[in-house]
Amino acid sequence: RDGRPMLLIQRDPAYARLCLDAIVATVSEFLATEALAPQQVATVFAPQFSPEFTAELRRMLPLSHAHFVDAPPGRRDLFTSSLSFAFRQVIDHGPGQSGCIGLVITVGSGVQVGCALYYF
């Protein structure tokens, strides 16, 4: 714009809901495939769209004993840096005790959800 680089992001209003629904379905299937009970997950590294998104995800997932890593107030959507930011939060502020299991959740283009386990 006016000779300067610009990034314009347009997101469908239903995007967050689509992501939440896809994450819940994928996490349920992933935990079953890994033969892991929800109470075994100690920390959840979820996409950092917004504090409201994280709160809704916390409510929807059956991981009541898990700590959901959340970015501090006042930050913006972290886009592709969500995962690295979440790990930095745990390194700086915990909880990440040896022997605990972390669940890493990412969402990519087209609402593709990926999960992985992280063993502290």
Short mmCIF file of N, CA, C and O in Angstrom, two decimals:
data_model
loop_
_atom_site.label_atom_id
_atom_site.label_comp_id
_atom_site.label_asym_id
_atom_site.label_seq_id
_atom_site.Cartn_x
_atom_site.Cartn_y
_atom_site.Cartn_z
N ARG A 1 0.85 -1.16 0.00
CA ARG A 1 0.00 0.00 0.00
C ARG A 1 0.89 1.23 0.00
O ARG A 1 1.79 1.33 0.83
N ASP A 2 0.62 2.13 -0.89
CA ASP A 2 1.40 3.36 -1.01
C ASP A 2 2.90 3.07 -1.10
O ASP A 2 3.72 3.73 -0.49
N GLY A 3 3.25 1.99 -1.84
CA GLY A 3 4.64 1.64 -2.03
C GLY A 3 5.29 0.90 -0.87
O GLY A 3 6.49 0.65 -0.89
N ARG A 4 4.51 0.54 0.15
CA ARG A 4 5.07 -0.16 1.32
C ARG A 4 4.43 -1.55 1.42
O ARG A 4 3.25 -1.72 1.11
N PRO A 5 5.19 -2.53 1.90
CA PRO A 5 4.61 -3.87 2.07
C PRO A 5 3.48 -3.86 3.09
O PRO A 5 3.50 -3.09 4.05
N MET A 6 2.50 -4.72 2.84
CA MET A 6 1.36 -4.79 3.74
C MET A 6 0.83 -6.22 3.74
O MET A 6 0.85 -6.90 2.72
N LEU A 7 0.38 -6.66 4.88
CA LEU A 7 -0.23 -7.98 5.01
C LEU A 7 -1.66 -7.77 5.48
O LEU A 7 -1.90 -7.14 6.51
N LEU A 8 -2.59 -8.29 4.73
CA LEU A 8 -4.01 -8.21 5.08
C LEU A 8 -4.51 -9.62 5.31
O LEU A 8 -4.40 -10.48 4.43
N ILE A 9 -5.03 -9.86 6.48
CA ILE A 9 -5.55 -11.19 6.82
C ILE A 9 -7.06 -11.09 6.95
O ILE A 9 -7.57 -10.29 7.74
N GLN A 10 -7.75 -11.90 6.17
CA GLN A 10 -9.19 -11.97 6.25
C GLN A 10 -9.55 -13.37 6.69
O GLN A 10 -9.15 -14.34 6.06
N ARG A 11 -10.30 -13.47 7.78
CA ARG A 11 -10.64 -14.76 8.34
C ARG A 11 -12.15 -14.90 8.40
O ARG A 11 -12.84 -13.99 8.86
N ASP A 12 -12.65 -16.04 7.97
CA ASP A 12 -14.07 -16.33 8.04
C ASP A 12 -14.49 -16.28 9.50
O ASP A 12 -13.81 -16.83 10.37
N PRO A 13 -15.61 -15.65 9.82
CA PRO A 13 -16.07 -15.58 11.20
C PRO A 13 -16.27 -16.96 11.84
O PRO A 13 -16.19 -17.11 13.05
N ALA A 14 -16.50 -17.97 11.03
CA ALA A 14 -16.71 -19.33 11.55
C ALA A 14 -15.39 -20.08 11.75
O ALA A 14 -15.39 -21.22 12.22
N TYR A 15 -14.26 -19.46 11.41
CA TYR A 15 -12.96 -20.14 11.46
C TYR A 15 -12.65 -20.71 12.85
O TYR A 15 -12.26 -21.86 12.97
N ALA A 16 -12.82 -19.92 13.89
CA ALA A 16 -12.50 -20.39 15.24
C ALA A 16 -13.35 -21.60 15.62
O ALA A 16 -12.84 -22.58 16.17
N ARG A 17 -14.63 -21.55 15.30
CA ARG A 17 -15.52 -22.68 15.63
C ARG A 17 -15.12 -23.92 14.85
O ARG A 17 -15.10 -25.02 15.39
N LEU A 18 -14.77 -23.76 13.58
CA LEU A 18 -14.31 -24.90 12.78
C LEU A 18 -13.05 -25.51 13.37
O LEU A 18 -12.92 -26.73 13.45
N CYS A 19 -12.13 -24.65 13.81
CA CYS A 19 -10.89 -25.14 14.42
C CYS A 19 -11.18 -25.88 15.73
O CYS A 19 -10.63 -26.96 15.97
N LEU A 20 -12.03 -25.31 16.56
CA LEU A 20 -12.37 -25.95 17.84
C LEU A 20 -12.97 -27.33 17.62
O LEU A 20 -12.56 -28.30 18.25
N ASP A 21 -13.93 -27.42 16.71
CA ASP A 21 -14.58 -28.70 16.45
C ASP A 21 -13.58 -29.72 15.90
O ASP A 21 -13.60 -30.89 16.30
N ALA A 22 -12.72 -29.29 15.00
CA ALA A 22 -11.72 -30.19 14.41
C ALA A 22 -10.69 -30.64 15.46
O ALA A 22 -10.28 -31.79 15.48
N ILE A 23 -10.30 -29.72 16.34
CA ILE A 23 -9.34 -30.07 17.40
C ILE A 23 -9.93 -31.11 18.34
O ILE A 23 -9.28 -32.10 18.67
N VAL A 24 -11.17 -30.91 18.77
CA VAL A 24 -11.81 -31.86 19.69
C VAL A 24 -11.88 -33.25 19.07
O VAL A 24 -11.53 -34.25 19.71
N ALA A 25 -12.30 -33.33 17.83
CA ALA A 25 -12.39 -34.63 17.15
C ALA A 25 -11.01 -35.28 17.01
O ALA A 25 -10.83 -36.47 17.27
N THR A 26 -10.02 -34.50 16.61
CA THR A 26 -8.68 -35.03 16.39
C THR A 26 -8.02 -35.46 17.69
O THR A 26 -7.40 -36.53 17.75
N VAL A 27 -8.16 -34.66 18.74
CA VAL A 27 -7.55 -35.01 20.03
C VAL A 27 -8.17 -36.28 20.57
O VAL A 27 -7.45 -37.16 21.07
N SER A 28 -9.47 -36.43 20.47
CA SER A 28 -10.13 -37.65 20.96
C SER A 28 -9.60 -38.88 20.23
O SER A 28 -9.26 -39.89 20.86
N GLU A 29 -9.51 -38.78 18.92
CA GLU A 29 -8.99 -39.90 18.12
C GLU A 29 -7.52 -40.16 18.44
O GLU A 29 -7.09 -41.31 18.58
N PHE A 30 -6.74 -39.10 18.58
CA PHE A 30 -5.30 -39.23 18.85
C PHE A 30 -5.06 -39.91 20.20
O PHE A 30 -4.24 -40.83 20.30
N LEU A 31 -5.76 -39.47 21.24
CA LEU A 31 -5.58 -40.08 22.56
C LEU A 31 -5.97 -41.56 22.55
O LEU A 31 -5.30 -42.39 23.17
N ALA A 32 -7.04 -41.88 21.84
CA ALA A 32 -7.46 -43.28 21.74
C ALA A 32 -6.41 -44.10 21.00
O ALA A 32 -6.05 -45.21 21.43
N THR A 33 -5.88 -43.57 19.91
CA THR A 33 -4.84 -44.26 19.14
C THR A 33 -3.59 -44.50 19.97
O THR A 33 -2.95 -45.54 19.89
N GLU A 34 -3.24 -43.52 20.81
CA GLU A 34 -2.05 -43.62 21.65
C GLU A 34 -2.32 -44.36 22.97
O GLU A 34 -1.41 -44.49 23.79
N ALA A 35 -3.56 -44.81 23.17
CA ALA A 35 -3.96 -45.50 24.40
C ALA A 35 -3.60 -44.67 25.62
O ALA A 35 -3.06 -45.16 26.61
N LEU A 36 -3.93 -43.40 25.54
CA LEU A 36 -3.61 -42.44 26.60
C LEU A 36 -4.91 -41.90 27.20
O LEU A 36 -5.78 -41.43 26.47
N ALA A 37 -5.04 -41.98 28.50
CA ALA A 37 -6.22 -41.44 29.19
C ALA A 37 -6.06 -39.92 29.30
O ALA A 37 -4.94 -39.43 29.49
N PRO A 38 -7.14 -39.17 29.18
CA PRO A 38 -7.05 -37.72 29.28
C PRO A 38 -6.34 -37.23 30.55
O PRO A 38 -5.60 -36.24 30.50
N GLN A 39 -6.52 -37.91 31.67
CA GLN A 39 -5.88 -37.47 32.91
C GLN A 39 -4.36 -37.66 32.91
O GLN A 39 -3.68 -37.17 33.80
N GLN A 40 -3.82 -38.36 31.92
CA GLN A 40 -2.37 -38.53 31.83
C GLN A 40 -1.69 -37.32 31.20
O GLN A 40 -0.48 -37.18 31.30
N VAL A 41 -2.46 -36.47 30.55
CA VAL A 41 -1.90 -35.27 29.91
C VAL A 41 -1.76 -34.18 30.96
O VAL A 41 -2.74 -33.78 31.60
N ALA A 42 -0.53 -33.70 31.15
CA ALA A 42 -0.27 -32.68 32.17
C ALA A 42 -0.30 -31.26 31.60
O ALA A 42 -0.71 -30.33 32.28
N THR A 43 0.13 -31.09 30.36
CA THR A 43 0.24 -29.77 29.76
C THR A 43 -0.27 -29.81 28.33
O THR A 43 0.02 -30.76 27.60
N VAL A 44 -1.01 -28.78 27.92
CA VAL A 44 -1.54 -28.71 26.57
C VAL A 44 -0.96 -27.47 25.89
O VAL A 44 -1.10 -26.35 26.38
N PHE A 45 -0.30 -27.70 24.76
CA PHE A 45 0.23 -26.64 23.92
C PHE A 45 -0.74 -26.47 22.76
O PHE A 45 -0.69 -27.23 21.80
N ALA A 46 -1.65 -25.53 22.87
CA ALA A 46 -2.70 -25.34 21.86
C ALA A 46 -2.42 -24.09 21.03
O ALA A 46 -1.64 -23.23 21.43
N PRO A 47 -3.10 -23.96 19.89
CA PRO A 47 -2.96 -22.74 19.09
C PRO A 47 -3.32 -21.51 19.92
O PRO A 47 -4.27 -21.55 20.70
N GLN A 48 -2.58 -20.45 19.75
CA GLN A 48 -2.78 -19.22 20.54
C GLN A 48 -3.53 -18.17 19.72
O GLN A 48 -3.01 -17.10 19.46
N PHE A 49 -4.76 -18.48 19.31
CA PHE A 49 -5.55 -17.52 18.56
C PHE A 49 -5.95 -16.34 19.43
O PHE A 49 -5.85 -15.19 19.05
N SER A 50 -6.46 -16.65 20.62
CA SER A 50 -6.90 -15.62 21.55
C SER A 50 -7.14 -16.28 22.90
O SER A 50 -7.33 -17.50 22.98
N PRO A 51 -7.17 -15.49 23.99
CA PRO A 51 -7.49 -16.07 25.30
C PRO A 51 -8.89 -16.72 25.30
O PRO A 51 -9.10 -17.74 25.95
N GLU A 52 -9.82 -16.15 24.55
CA GLU A 52 -11.17 -16.70 24.48
C GLU A 52 -11.16 -18.07 23.79
O GLU A 52 -11.87 -18.99 24.21
N PHE A 53 -10.35 -18.19 22.73
CA PHE A 53 -10.23 -19.46 22.03
C PHE A 53 -9.69 -20.53 22.97
O PHE A 53 -10.22 -21.64 23.05
N THR A 54 -8.64 -20.19 23.72
CA THR A 54 -8.04 -21.14 24.65
C THR A 54 -9.04 -21.53 25.74
O THR A 54 -9.13 -22.71 26.10
N ALA A 55 -9.78 -20.57 26.25
CA ALA A 55 -10.79 -20.87 27.28
C ALA A 55 -11.87 -21.81 26.74
O ALA A 55 -12.28 -22.74 27.43
N GLU A 56 -12.31 -21.57 25.52
CA GLU A 56 -13.33 -22.43 24.93
C GLU A 56 -12.77 -23.83 24.67
O GLU A 56 -13.45 -24.83 24.91
N LEU A 57 -11.53 -23.92 24.22
CA LEU A 57 -10.91 -25.22 23.99
C LEU A 57 -10.77 -25.98 25.31
O LEU A 57 -11.04 -27.18 25.38
N ARG A 58 -10.39 -25.28 26.36
CA ARG A 58 -10.27 -25.88 27.69
C ARG A 58 -11.62 -26.47 28.13
O ARG A 58 -11.69 -27.54 28.70
N ARG A 59 -12.67 -25.75 27.83
CA ARG A 59 -14.01 -26.20 28.20
C ARG A 59 -14.45 -27.42 27.38
O ARG A 59 -15.08 -28.33 27.90
N MET A 60 -14.06 -27.47 26.11
CA MET A 60 -14.53 -28.51 25.21
C MET A 60 -13.75 -29.83 25.30
O MET A 60 -14.31 -30.88 25.03
N LEU A 61 -12.48 -29.75 25.65
CA LEU A 61 -11.67 -30.97 25.70
C LEU A 61 -11.80 -31.67 27.05
O LEU A 61 -11.91 -31.01 28.08
N PRO A 62 -11.73 -33.00 27.06
CA PRO A 62 -11.86 -33.75 28.31
C PRO A 62 -10.53 -33.83 29.08
O PRO A 62 -10.15 -34.87 29.58
N LEU A 63 -9.82 -32.72 29.16
CA LEU A 63 -8.49 -32.70 29.80
C LEU A 63 -8.52 -31.83 31.04
O LEU A 63 -7.73 -30.91 31.20
N SER A 64 -9.44 -32.13 31.94
CA SER A 64 -9.67 -31.27 33.10
C SER A 64 -8.47 -31.15 34.02
O SER A 64 -8.33 -30.16 34.74
N HIS A 65 -7.59 -32.15 34.03
CA HIS A 65 -6.42 -32.10 34.92
C HIS A 65 -5.23 -31.41 34.28
O HIS A 65 -4.22 -31.17 34.93
N ALA A 66 -5.32 -31.10 33.00
CA ALA A 66 -4.18 -30.55 32.27
C ALA A 66 -4.09 -29.04 32.43
O ALA A 66 -5.09 -28.34 32.58
N HIS A 67 -2.86 -28.55 32.35
CA HIS A 67 -2.60 -27.12 32.32
C HIS A 67 -2.55 -26.69 30.86
O HIS A 67 -1.76 -27.23 30.08
N PHE A 68 -3.39 -25.73 30.48
CA PHE A 68 -3.38 -25.21 29.12
C PHE A 68 -2.46 -23.99 29.09
O PHE A 68 -2.68 -23.03 29.83
N VAL A 69 -1.45 -24.05 28.27
CA VAL A 69 -0.53 -22.92 28.14
C VAL A 69 -1.28 -21.80 27.44
O VAL A 69 -1.90 -22.01 26.39
N ASP A 70 -1.26 -20.62 28.02
CA ASP A 70 -1.95 -19.47 27.43
C ASP A 70 -1.01 -18.29 27.41
O ASP A 70 -0.22 -18.08 28.34
N ALA A 71 -1.09 -17.54 26.35
CA ALA A 71 -0.26 -16.34 26.22
C ALA A 71 -0.75 -15.27 27.19
O ALA A 71 -1.90 -15.26 27.58
N PRO A 72 0.14 -14.37 27.58
CA PRO A 72 -0.28 -13.31 28.50
C PRO A 72 -1.26 -12.34 27.83
O PRO A 72 -1.30 -12.25 26.61
N PRO A 73 -2.05 -11.63 28.63
CA PRO A 73 -3.01 -10.68 28.08
C PRO A 73 -2.31 -9.59 27.28
O PRO A 73 -1.16 -9.26 27.54
N GLY A 74 -3.03 -9.05 26.30
CA GLY A 74 -2.51 -7.93 25.53
C GLY A 74 -1.74 -8.32 24.29
O GLY A 74 -1.31 -7.47 23.53
N ARG A 75 -1.57 -9.59 24.04
CA ARG A 75 -0.84 -9.99 22.84
C ARG A 75 -1.82 -10.23 21.69
O ARG A 75 -3.01 -10.34 21.88
N ARG A 76 -1.27 -10.32 20.48
CA ARG A 76 -2.10 -10.58 19.30
C ARG A 76 -2.07 -12.06 18.96
O ARG A 76 -1.35 -12.83 19.56
N ASP A 77 -2.84 -12.44 17.95
CA ASP A 77 -2.82 -13.79 17.42
C ASP A 77 -1.38 -14.09 17.00
O ASP A 77 -0.76 -13.31 16.28
N LEU A 78 -0.84 -15.19 17.46
CA LEU A 78 0.56 -15.50 17.22
C LEU A 78 0.79 -16.26 15.92
O LEU A 78 1.92 -16.64 15.62
N PHE A 79 -0.25 -16.49 15.14
CA PHE A 79 -0.14 -17.16 13.84
C PHE A 79 0.79 -18.36 13.91
O PHE A 79 0.57 -19.29 14.66
N THR A 80 1.88 -18.33 13.17
CA THR A 80 2.78 -19.48 13.07
C THR A 80 3.73 -19.62 14.24
O THR A 80 4.47 -20.59 14.33
N SER A 81 3.75 -18.66 15.16
CA SER A 81 4.68 -18.75 16.29
C SER A 81 4.03 -19.30 17.56
O SER A 81 4.65 -19.32 18.61
N SER A 82 2.80 -19.78 17.48
CA SER A 82 2.09 -20.30 18.65
C SER A 82 2.88 -21.35 19.40
O SER A 82 3.01 -21.29 20.62
N LEU A 83 3.37 -22.33 18.68
CA LEU A 83 4.04 -23.45 19.33
C LEU A 83 5.33 -23.02 20.03
O LEU A 83 5.56 -23.36 21.19
N SER A 84 6.15 -22.24 19.36
CA SER A 84 7.40 -21.81 19.99
C SER A 84 7.11 -20.89 21.18
O SER A 84 7.78 -20.96 22.21
N PHE A 85 6.08 -20.05 21.07
CA PHE A 85 5.72 -19.17 22.17
C PHE A 85 5.24 -19.98 23.37
O PHE A 85 5.60 -19.70 24.52
N ALA A 86 4.43 -21.01 23.11
CA ALA A 86 3.91 -21.84 24.20
C ALA A 86 5.05 -22.56 24.93
O ALA A 86 5.08 -22.62 26.15
N PHE A 87 6.00 -23.09 24.17
CA PHE A 87 7.15 -23.75 24.81
C PHE A 87 7.96 -22.75 25.63
O PHE A 87 8.44 -23.06 26.72
N ARG A 88 8.12 -21.53 25.13
CA ARG A 88 8.84 -20.50 25.88
C ARG A 88 8.13 -20.19 27.19
O ARG A 88 8.75 -20.02 28.24
N GLN A 89 6.79 -20.14 27.16
CA GLN A 89 6.01 -19.90 28.38
C GLN A 89 6.28 -20.98 29.42
O GLN A 89 6.45 -20.70 30.60
N VAL A 90 6.31 -22.24 28.97
CA VAL A 90 6.53 -23.35 29.90
C VAL A 90 7.95 -23.32 30.44
O VAL A 90 8.17 -23.54 31.63
N ILE A 91 8.91 -23.02 29.60
CA ILE A 91 10.30 -22.92 30.05
C ILE A 91 10.44 -21.83 31.11
O ILE A 91 11.09 -22.02 32.14
N ASP A 92 9.81 -20.69 30.87
CA ASP A 92 9.93 -19.55 31.77
C ASP A 92 9.08 -19.68 33.03
O ASP A 92 9.46 -19.21 34.10
N HIS A 93 7.89 -20.28 32.91
CA HIS A 93 6.93 -20.24 34.02
C HIS A 93 6.38 -21.58 34.46
O HIS A 93 5.56 -21.63 35.38
N GLY A 94 6.78 -22.71 33.79
CA GLY A 94 6.25 -24.02 34.14
C GLY A 94 4.83 -24.17 33.67
O GLY A 94 4.29 -23.30 33.03
N PRO A 95 4.13 -25.25 33.94
CA PRO A 95 4.64 -26.45 34.56
C PRO A 95 5.23 -27.39 33.51
O PRO A 95 4.63 -27.58 32.46
N GLY A 96 6.34 -27.94 33.78
CA GLY A 96 6.98 -28.86 32.85
C GLY A 96 7.89 -29.80 33.60
O GLY A 96 9.09 -29.82 33.38
N GLN A 97 7.33 -30.55 34.52
CA GLN A 97 8.13 -31.43 35.37
C GLN A 97 8.52 -32.71 34.63
O GLN A 97 7.75 -33.24 33.83
N SER A 98 9.70 -33.19 34.95
CA SER A 98 10.21 -34.41 34.36
C SER A 98 9.22 -35.55 34.55
O SER A 98 8.65 -35.72 35.62
N GLY A 99 8.99 -36.31 33.48
CA GLY A 99 8.07 -37.44 33.53
C GLY A 99 6.66 -37.10 33.11
O GLY A 99 5.84 -37.99 32.92
N CYS A 100 6.34 -35.82 32.99
CA CYS A 100 4.99 -35.40 32.59
C CYS A 100 4.84 -35.49 31.07
O CYS A 100 5.80 -35.46 30.32
N ILE A 101 3.59 -35.58 30.64
CA ILE A 101 3.28 -35.66 29.22
C ILE A 101 2.61 -34.37 28.77
O ILE A 101 1.66 -33.89 29.41
N GLY A 102 3.10 -33.83 27.67
CA GLY A 102 2.49 -32.66 27.06
C GLY A 102 1.81 -33.05 25.76
O GLY A 102 2.29 -33.93 25.04
N LEU A 103 0.69 -32.43 25.47
CA LEU A 103 -0.02 -32.64 24.22
C LEU A 103 0.15 -31.40 23.37
O LEU A 103 -0.24 -30.30 23.78
N VAL A 104 0.74 -31.56 22.21
CA VAL A 104 0.96 -30.46 21.28
C VAL A 104 -0.13 -30.52 20.23
O VAL A 104 -0.36 -31.57 19.62
N ILE A 105 -0.83 -29.39 20.02
CA ILE A 105 -1.91 -29.31 19.04
C ILE A 105 -1.61 -28.15 18.11
O ILE A 105 -1.34 -27.04 18.56
N THR A 106 -1.67 -28.41 16.81
CA THR A 106 -1.49 -27.34 15.83
C THR A 106 -2.64 -27.38 14.83
O THR A 106 -3.27 -28.42 14.63
N VAL A 107 -2.90 -26.23 14.23
CA VAL A 107 -3.92 -26.13 13.18
C VAL A 107 -3.29 -25.42 12.00
O VAL A 107 -2.71 -24.35 12.15
N GLY A 108 -3.40 -26.04 10.83
CA GLY A 108 -2.83 -25.46 9.62
C GLY A 108 -3.91 -25.03 8.65
O GLY A 108 -5.11 -25.12 8.93
N SER A 109 -3.47 -24.60 7.50
CA SER A 109 -4.39 -24.15 6.44
C SER A 109 -5.42 -25.22 6.14
O SER A 109 -5.12 -26.41 6.18
N GLY A 110 -6.63 -24.77 5.87
CA GLY A 110 -7.70 -25.71 5.58
C GLY A 110 -8.21 -26.43 6.81
O GLY A 110 -8.87 -27.45 6.71
N VAL A 111 -7.90 -25.90 7.99
CA VAL A 111 -8.30 -26.47 9.27
C VAL A 111 -7.81 -27.92 9.38
O VAL A 111 -8.56 -28.83 9.70
N GLN A 112 -6.53 -28.10 9.09
CA GLN A 112 -5.89 -29.40 9.28
C GLN A 112 -5.26 -29.41 10.67
O GLN A 112 -4.47 -28.53 11.00
N VAL A 113 -5.63 -30.39 11.48
CA VAL A 113 -5.17 -30.46 12.87
C VAL A 113 -4.13 -31.56 13.01
O VAL A 113 -4.30 -32.65 12.50
N GLY A 114 -3.06 -31.23 13.73
CA GLY A 114 -2.03 -32.21 14.03
C GLY A 114 -1.81 -32.27 15.53
O GLY A 114 -1.94 -31.26 16.24
N CYS A 115 -1.49 -33.45 16.04
CA CYS A 115 -1.21 -33.64 17.46
C CYS A 115 0.08 -34.43 17.61
O CYS A 115 0.43 -35.26 16.78
N ALA A 116 0.77 -34.17 18.71
CA ALA A 116 1.98 -34.92 19.06
C ALA A 116 2.10 -34.92 20.57
O ALA A 116 1.53 -34.07 21.26
N LEU A 117 2.84 -35.89 21.07
CA LEU A 117 3.10 -35.96 22.51
C LEU A 117 4.51 -35.46 22.77
O LEU A 117 5.42 -35.71 21.98
N TYR A 118 4.67 -34.75 23.88
CA TYR A 118 5.98 -34.26 24.30
C TYR A 118 6.21 -34.79 25.71
O TYR A 118 5.40 -34.54 26.61
N TYR A 119 7.29 -35.53 25.88
CA TYR A 119 7.63 -36.08 27.19
C TYR A 119 8.69 -35.22 27.85
O TYR A 119 9.78 -35.08 27.33
N PHE A 120 8.34 -34.60 28.98
CA PHE A 120 9.27 -33.72 29.69
C PHE A 120 10.35 -34.55 30.36
O PHE A 120 10.15 -35.66 30.76
#
